[in-house]
CSV table of C-alpha atoms (C1' of nucleotides) in Angstrom, one decimal:
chain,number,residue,atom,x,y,z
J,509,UNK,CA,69.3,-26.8,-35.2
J,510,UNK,CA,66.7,-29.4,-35.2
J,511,UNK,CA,64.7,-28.7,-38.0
J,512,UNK,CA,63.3,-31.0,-40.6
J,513,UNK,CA,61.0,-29.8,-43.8
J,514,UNK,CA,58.7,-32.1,-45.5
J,515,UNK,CA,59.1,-30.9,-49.1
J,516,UNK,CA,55.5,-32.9,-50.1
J,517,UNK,CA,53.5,-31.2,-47.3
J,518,UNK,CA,50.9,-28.6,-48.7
J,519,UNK,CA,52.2,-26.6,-45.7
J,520,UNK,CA,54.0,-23.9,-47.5
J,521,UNK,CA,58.0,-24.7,-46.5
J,522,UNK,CA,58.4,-20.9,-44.7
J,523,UNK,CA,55.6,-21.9,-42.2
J,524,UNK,CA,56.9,-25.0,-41.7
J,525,UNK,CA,60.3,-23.1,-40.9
J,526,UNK,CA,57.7,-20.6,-39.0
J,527,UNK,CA,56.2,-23.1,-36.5
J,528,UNK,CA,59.3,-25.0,-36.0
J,529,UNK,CA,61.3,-21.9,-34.9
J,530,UNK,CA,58.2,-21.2,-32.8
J,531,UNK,CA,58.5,-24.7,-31.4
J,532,UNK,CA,62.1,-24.6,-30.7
J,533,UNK,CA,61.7,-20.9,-28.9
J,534,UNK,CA,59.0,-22.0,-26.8
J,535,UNK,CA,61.0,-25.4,-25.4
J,536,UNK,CA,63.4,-22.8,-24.8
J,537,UNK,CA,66.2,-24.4,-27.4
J,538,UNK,CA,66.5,-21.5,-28.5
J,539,UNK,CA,66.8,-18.6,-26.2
J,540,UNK,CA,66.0,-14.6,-25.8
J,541,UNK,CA,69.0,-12.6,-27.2
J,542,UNK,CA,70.2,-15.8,-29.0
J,543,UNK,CA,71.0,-15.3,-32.3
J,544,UNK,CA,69.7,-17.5,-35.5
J,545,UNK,CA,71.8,-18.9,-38.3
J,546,UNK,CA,72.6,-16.6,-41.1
J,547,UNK,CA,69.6,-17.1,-44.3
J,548,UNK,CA,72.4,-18.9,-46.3
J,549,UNK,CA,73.4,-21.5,-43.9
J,550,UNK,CA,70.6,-22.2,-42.7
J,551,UNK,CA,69.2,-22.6,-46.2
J,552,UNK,CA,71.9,-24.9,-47.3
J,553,UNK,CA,71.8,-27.0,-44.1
J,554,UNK,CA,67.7,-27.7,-45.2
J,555,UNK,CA,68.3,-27.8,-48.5
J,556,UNK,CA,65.9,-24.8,-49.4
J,557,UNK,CA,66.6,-21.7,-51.1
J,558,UNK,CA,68.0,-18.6,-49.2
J,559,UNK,CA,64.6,-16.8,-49.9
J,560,UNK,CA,62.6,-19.2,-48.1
J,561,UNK,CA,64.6,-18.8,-45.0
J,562,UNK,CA,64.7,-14.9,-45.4
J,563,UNK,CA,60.9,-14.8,-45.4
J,564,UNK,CA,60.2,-17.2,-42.8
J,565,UNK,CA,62.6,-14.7,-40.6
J,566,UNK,CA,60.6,-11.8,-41.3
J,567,UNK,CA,57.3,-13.2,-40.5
J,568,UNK,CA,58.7,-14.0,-37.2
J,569,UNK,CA,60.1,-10.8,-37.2
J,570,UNK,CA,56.4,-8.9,-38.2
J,571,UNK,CA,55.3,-11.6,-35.3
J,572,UNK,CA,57.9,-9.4,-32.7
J,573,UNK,CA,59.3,-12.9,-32.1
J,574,UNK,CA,62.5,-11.9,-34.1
J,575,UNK,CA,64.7,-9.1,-34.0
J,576,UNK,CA,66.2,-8.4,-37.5
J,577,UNK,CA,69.1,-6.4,-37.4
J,578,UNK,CA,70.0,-5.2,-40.9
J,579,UNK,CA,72.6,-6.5,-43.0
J,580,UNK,CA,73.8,-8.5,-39.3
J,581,UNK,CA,71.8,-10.9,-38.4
J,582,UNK,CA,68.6,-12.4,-36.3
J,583,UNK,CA,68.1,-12.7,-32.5
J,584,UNK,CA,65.0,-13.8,-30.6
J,585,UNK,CA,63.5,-11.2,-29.1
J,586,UNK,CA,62.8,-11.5,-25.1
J,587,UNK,CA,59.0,-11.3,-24.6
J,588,UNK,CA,58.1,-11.1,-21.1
J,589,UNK,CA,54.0,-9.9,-21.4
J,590,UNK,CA,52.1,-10.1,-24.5
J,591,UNK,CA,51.1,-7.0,-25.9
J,592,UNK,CA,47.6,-6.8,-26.6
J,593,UNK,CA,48.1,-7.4,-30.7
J,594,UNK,CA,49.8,-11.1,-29.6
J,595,UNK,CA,47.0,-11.8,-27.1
J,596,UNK,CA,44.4,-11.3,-30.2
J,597,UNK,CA,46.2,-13.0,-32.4
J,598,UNK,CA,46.4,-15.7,-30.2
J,599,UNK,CA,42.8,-16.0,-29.6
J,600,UNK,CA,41.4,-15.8,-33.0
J,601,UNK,CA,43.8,-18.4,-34.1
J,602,UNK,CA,42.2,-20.8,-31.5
J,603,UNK,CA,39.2,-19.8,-32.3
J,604,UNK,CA,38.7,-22.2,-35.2
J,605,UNK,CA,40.4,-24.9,-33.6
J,606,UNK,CA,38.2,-24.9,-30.7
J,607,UNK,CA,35.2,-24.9,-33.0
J,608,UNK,CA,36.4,-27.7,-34.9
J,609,UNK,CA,37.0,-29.7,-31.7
J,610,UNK,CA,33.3,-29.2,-30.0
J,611,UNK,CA,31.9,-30.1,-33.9
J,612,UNK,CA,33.9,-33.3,-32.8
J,613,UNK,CA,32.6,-34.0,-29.7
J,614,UNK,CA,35.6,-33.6,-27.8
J,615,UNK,CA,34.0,-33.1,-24.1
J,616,UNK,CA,35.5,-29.5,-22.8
J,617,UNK,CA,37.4,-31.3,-20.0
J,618,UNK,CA,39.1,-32.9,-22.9
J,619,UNK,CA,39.8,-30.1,-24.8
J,620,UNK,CA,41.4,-28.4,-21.8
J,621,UNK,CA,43.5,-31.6,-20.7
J,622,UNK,CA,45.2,-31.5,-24.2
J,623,UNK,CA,46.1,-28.2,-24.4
J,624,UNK,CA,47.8,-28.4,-20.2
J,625,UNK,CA,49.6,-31.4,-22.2
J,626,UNK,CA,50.9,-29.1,-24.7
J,627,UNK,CA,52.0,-26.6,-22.6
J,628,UNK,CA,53.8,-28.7,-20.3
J,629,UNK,CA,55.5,-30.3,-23.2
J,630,UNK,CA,56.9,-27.5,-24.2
J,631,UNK,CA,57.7,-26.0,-20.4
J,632,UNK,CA,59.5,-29.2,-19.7
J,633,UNK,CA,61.7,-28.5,-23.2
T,40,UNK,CA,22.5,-18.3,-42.9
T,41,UNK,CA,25.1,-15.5,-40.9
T,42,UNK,CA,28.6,-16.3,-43.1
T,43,UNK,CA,30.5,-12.7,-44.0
T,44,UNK,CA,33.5,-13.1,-46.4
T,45,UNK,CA,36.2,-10.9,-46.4
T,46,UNK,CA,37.5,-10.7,-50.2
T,47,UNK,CA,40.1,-8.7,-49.1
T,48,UNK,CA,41.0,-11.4,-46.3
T,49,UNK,CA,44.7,-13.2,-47.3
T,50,UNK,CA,42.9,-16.4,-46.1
T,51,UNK,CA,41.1,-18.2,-48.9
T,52,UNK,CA,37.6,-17.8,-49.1
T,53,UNK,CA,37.4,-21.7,-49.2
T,54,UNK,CA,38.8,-22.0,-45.6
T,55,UNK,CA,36.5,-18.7,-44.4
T,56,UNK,CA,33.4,-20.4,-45.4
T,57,UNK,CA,35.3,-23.8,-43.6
T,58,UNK,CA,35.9,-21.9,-40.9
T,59,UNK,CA,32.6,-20.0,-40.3
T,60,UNK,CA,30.2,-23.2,-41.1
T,61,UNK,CA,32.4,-24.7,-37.9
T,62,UNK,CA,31.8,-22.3,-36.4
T,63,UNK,CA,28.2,-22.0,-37.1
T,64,UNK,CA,27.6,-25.7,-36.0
T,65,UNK,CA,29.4,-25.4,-32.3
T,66,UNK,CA,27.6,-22.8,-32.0
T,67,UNK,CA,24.1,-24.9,-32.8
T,68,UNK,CA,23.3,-22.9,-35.0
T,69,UNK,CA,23.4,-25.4,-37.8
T,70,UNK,CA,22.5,-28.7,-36.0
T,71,UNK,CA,22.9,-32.6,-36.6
T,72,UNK,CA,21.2,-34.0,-39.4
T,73,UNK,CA,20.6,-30.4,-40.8
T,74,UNK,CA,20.9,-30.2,-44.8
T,75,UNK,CA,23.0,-27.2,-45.7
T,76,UNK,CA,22.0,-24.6,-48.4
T,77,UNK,CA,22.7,-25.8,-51.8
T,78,UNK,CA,26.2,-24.8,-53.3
T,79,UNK,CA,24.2,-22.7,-55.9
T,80,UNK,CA,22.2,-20.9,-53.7
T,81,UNK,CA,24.6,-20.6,-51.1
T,82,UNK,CA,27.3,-19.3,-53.6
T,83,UNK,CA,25.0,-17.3,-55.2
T,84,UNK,CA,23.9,-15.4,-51.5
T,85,UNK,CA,27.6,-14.9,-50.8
T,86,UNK,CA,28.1,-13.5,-54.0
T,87,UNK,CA,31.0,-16.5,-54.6
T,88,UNK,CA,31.4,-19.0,-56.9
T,89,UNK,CA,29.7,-22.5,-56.9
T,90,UNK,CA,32.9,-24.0,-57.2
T,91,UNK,CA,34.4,-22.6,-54.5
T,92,UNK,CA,31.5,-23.2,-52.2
T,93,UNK,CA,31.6,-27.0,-53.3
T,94,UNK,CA,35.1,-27.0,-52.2
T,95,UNK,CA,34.6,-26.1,-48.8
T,96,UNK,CA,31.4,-28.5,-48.4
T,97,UNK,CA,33.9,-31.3,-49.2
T,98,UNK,CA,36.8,-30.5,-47.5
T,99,UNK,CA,34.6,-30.6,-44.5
T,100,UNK,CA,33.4,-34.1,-45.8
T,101,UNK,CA,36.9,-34.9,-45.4
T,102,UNK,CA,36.7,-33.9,-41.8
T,103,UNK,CA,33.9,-35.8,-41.3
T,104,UNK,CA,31.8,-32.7,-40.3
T,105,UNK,CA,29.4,-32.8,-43.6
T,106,UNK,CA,27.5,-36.0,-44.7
T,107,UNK,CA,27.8,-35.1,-48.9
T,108,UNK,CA,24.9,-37.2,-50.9
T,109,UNK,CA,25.6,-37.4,-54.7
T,110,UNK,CA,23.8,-35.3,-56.3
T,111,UNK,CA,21.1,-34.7,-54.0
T,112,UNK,CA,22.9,-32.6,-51.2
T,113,UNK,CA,24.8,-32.1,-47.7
T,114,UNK,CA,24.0,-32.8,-44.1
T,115,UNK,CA,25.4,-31.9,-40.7
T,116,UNK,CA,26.8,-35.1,-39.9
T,117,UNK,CA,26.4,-36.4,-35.9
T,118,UNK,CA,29.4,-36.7,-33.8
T,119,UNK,CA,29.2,-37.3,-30.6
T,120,UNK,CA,32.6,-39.0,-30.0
T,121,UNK,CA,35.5,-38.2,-31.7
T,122,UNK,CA,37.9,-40.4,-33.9
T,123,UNK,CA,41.2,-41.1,-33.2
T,124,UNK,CA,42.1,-39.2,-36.2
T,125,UNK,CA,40.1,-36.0,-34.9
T,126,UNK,CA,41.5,-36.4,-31.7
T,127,UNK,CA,45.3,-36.1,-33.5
T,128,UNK,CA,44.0,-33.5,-35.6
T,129,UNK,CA,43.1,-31.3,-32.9
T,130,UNK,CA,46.3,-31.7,-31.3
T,131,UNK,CA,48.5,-30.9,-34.2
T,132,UNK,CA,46.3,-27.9,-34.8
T,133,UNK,CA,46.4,-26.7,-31.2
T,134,UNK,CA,50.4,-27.6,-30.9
T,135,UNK,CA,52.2,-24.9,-33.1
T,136,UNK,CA,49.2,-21.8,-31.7
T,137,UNK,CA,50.0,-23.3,-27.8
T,138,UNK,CA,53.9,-22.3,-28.5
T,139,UNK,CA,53.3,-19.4,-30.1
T,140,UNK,CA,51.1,-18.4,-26.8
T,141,UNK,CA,54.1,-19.3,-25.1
T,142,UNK,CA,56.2,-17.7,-26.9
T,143,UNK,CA,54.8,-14.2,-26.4
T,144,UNK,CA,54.9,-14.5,-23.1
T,145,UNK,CA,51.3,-15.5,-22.1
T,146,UNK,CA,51.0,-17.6,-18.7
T,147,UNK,CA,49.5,-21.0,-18.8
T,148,UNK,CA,47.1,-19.9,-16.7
T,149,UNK,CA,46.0,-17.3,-19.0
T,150,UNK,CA,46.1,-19.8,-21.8
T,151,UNK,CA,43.4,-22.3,-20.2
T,152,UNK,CA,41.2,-18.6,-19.2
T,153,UNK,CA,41.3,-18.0,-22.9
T,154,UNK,CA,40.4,-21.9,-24.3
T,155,UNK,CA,38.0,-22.1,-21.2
T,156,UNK,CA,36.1,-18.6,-22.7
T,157,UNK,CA,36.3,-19.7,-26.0
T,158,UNK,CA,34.2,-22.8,-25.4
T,159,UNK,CA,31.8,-21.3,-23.5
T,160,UNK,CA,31.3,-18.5,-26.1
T,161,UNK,CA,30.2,-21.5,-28.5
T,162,UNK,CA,28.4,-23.8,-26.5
T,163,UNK,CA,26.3,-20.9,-24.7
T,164,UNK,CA,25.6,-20.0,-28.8
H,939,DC,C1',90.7,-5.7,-46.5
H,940,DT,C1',88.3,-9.7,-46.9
H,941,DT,C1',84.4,-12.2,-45.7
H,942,DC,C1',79.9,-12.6,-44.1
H,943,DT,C1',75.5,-10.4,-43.6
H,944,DG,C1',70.8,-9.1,-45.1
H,945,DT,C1',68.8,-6.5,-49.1
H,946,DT,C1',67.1,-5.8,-53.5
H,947,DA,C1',66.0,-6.9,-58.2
H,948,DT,C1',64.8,-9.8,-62.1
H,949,DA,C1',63.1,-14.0,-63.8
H,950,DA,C1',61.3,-18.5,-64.5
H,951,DT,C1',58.4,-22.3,-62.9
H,952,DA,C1',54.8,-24.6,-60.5
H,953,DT,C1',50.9,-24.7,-57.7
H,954,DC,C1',46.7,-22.8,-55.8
H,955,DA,C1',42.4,-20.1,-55.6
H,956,DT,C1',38.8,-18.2,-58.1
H,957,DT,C1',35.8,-17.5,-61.6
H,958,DA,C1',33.2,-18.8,-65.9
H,959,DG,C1',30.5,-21.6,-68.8
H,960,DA,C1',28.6,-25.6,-70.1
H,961,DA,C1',26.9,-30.2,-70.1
H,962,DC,C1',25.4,-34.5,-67.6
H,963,DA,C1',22.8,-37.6,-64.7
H,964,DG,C1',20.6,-38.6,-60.5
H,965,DA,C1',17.1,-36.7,-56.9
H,966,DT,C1',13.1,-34.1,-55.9
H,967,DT,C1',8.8,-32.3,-56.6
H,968,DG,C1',4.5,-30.8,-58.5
W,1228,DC,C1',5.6,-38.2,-66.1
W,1229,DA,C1',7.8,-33.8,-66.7
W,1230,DA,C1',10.1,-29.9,-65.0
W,1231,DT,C1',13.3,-28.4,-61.8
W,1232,DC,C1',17.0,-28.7,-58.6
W,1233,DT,C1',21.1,-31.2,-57.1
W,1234,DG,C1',26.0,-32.3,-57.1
W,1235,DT,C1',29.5,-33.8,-60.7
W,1236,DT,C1',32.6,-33.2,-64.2
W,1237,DC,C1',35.2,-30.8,-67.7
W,1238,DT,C1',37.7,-27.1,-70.0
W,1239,DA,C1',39.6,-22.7,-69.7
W,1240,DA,C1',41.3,-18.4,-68.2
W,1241,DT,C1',43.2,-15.3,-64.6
W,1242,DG,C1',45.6,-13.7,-60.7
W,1243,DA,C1',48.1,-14.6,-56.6
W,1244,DT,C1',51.7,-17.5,-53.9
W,1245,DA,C1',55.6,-20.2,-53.2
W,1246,DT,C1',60.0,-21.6,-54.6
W,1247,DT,C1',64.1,-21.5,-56.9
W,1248,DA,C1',68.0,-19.3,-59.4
W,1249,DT,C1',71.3,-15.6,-60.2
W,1250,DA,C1',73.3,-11.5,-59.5
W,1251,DA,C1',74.8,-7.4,-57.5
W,1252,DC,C1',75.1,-4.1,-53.6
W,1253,DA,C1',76.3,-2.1,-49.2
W,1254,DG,C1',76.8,-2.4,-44.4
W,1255,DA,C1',78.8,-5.4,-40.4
W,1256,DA,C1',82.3,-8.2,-38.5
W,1257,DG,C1',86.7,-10.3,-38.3
DNA sequence: CTTCTGTTATAATATCATTAGAACAGATTG
DNA sequence: CAATCTGTTCTAATGATATTATAACAGAAG
């Protein structure tokens, strides 16, 4: 599990945990049906608290990206089409971003060449 | 000045009125060189206060977005390349929303339709 | 049956966000 | 010049978050 918190980072250590699981899902190192660490070992491998794992797990899980099954354990959930809540979230979180890069003066062409770089980052894993 | 805060909104109000005045500037609505309301006035409109205003005219100082003069006011600053340093923060922004996109499911091609809309929603004002 | 799992509860601490009020000094304007 | 407006700075209080620490509980897994 290659994860790595930065404890000084004013990014809140659950969404660290948050995007990183993202992150690993989408290079596909971790895969649908696969399940995640337990809360506690996870926790002791970052050196966190068991909380902190707990409740970056159920914001994945309120996400639909998890699967939390009760007193068992997590699995990634296998999401083939977005529902129409995801596609939303998706665009008012770019939203912002995109703003911030035309305020820049990052040409569109530009804006659209880094985010096929992304995506084929993570496609290629 | 067309800036709604949502009190109830779990994002600060800080990083709304961030948000919107980016927003507000891609769109051309507020343009280069442009002096912004006054963190008293402005505040005051929004019902807010000028303390919290203050802190979102700097931490777009910090983006380079806002020229701040001591004591005297703030101005739309001119960009019309970006830095390095904007270019990176772009990219880290975009990075963790781009695999969360994928993630859910959403094509590639569906990704660039929605980045593609969202700059011409701004730059067609 | 023992161990592991998430769940729940209480509590303490630190940080952040927001508001309030006041005072100060430079900038602007009439 | 004098009055007003500006951002700046300071102290203070409040509420919400984030994180950690313990502990106990009940269902799942071996």
């Amino acid at each position: 599990m290659f994860i790595e918190i930065e404890t000084t980072s004013d990014i809140p250590i659950y969404t660290q945990l948050v995007n990183q699981l993202i992150g690993l899902i989408a290079a596909g190192d971790l895969k649908p049906n696969e399940p995640l660490p337990s809360v506690r070992s996870l926790a002791s491998d970052l050196g966190v608290n068991m909380h902190t794992v707990n409740k970056a797990y159920h914001e994945l899980e309120r996400k639909k990206i998890l699967n939390i099954i009760p007193k068992s354990g997590a699995i990634v959930n296998d999401s083939k089409t977005p529902s129409e809540e995801q596609l939303s979230t998706i665009i008012q979180l770019l939203k912002p971003i995109i703003a911030e890069a035309i305020v820049y003066g990052v040409e569109e062409a530009k804006i659209m060449s880094i985010a096929s770089s992304l995506i084929s980052e993570f496609k290629e894993g």
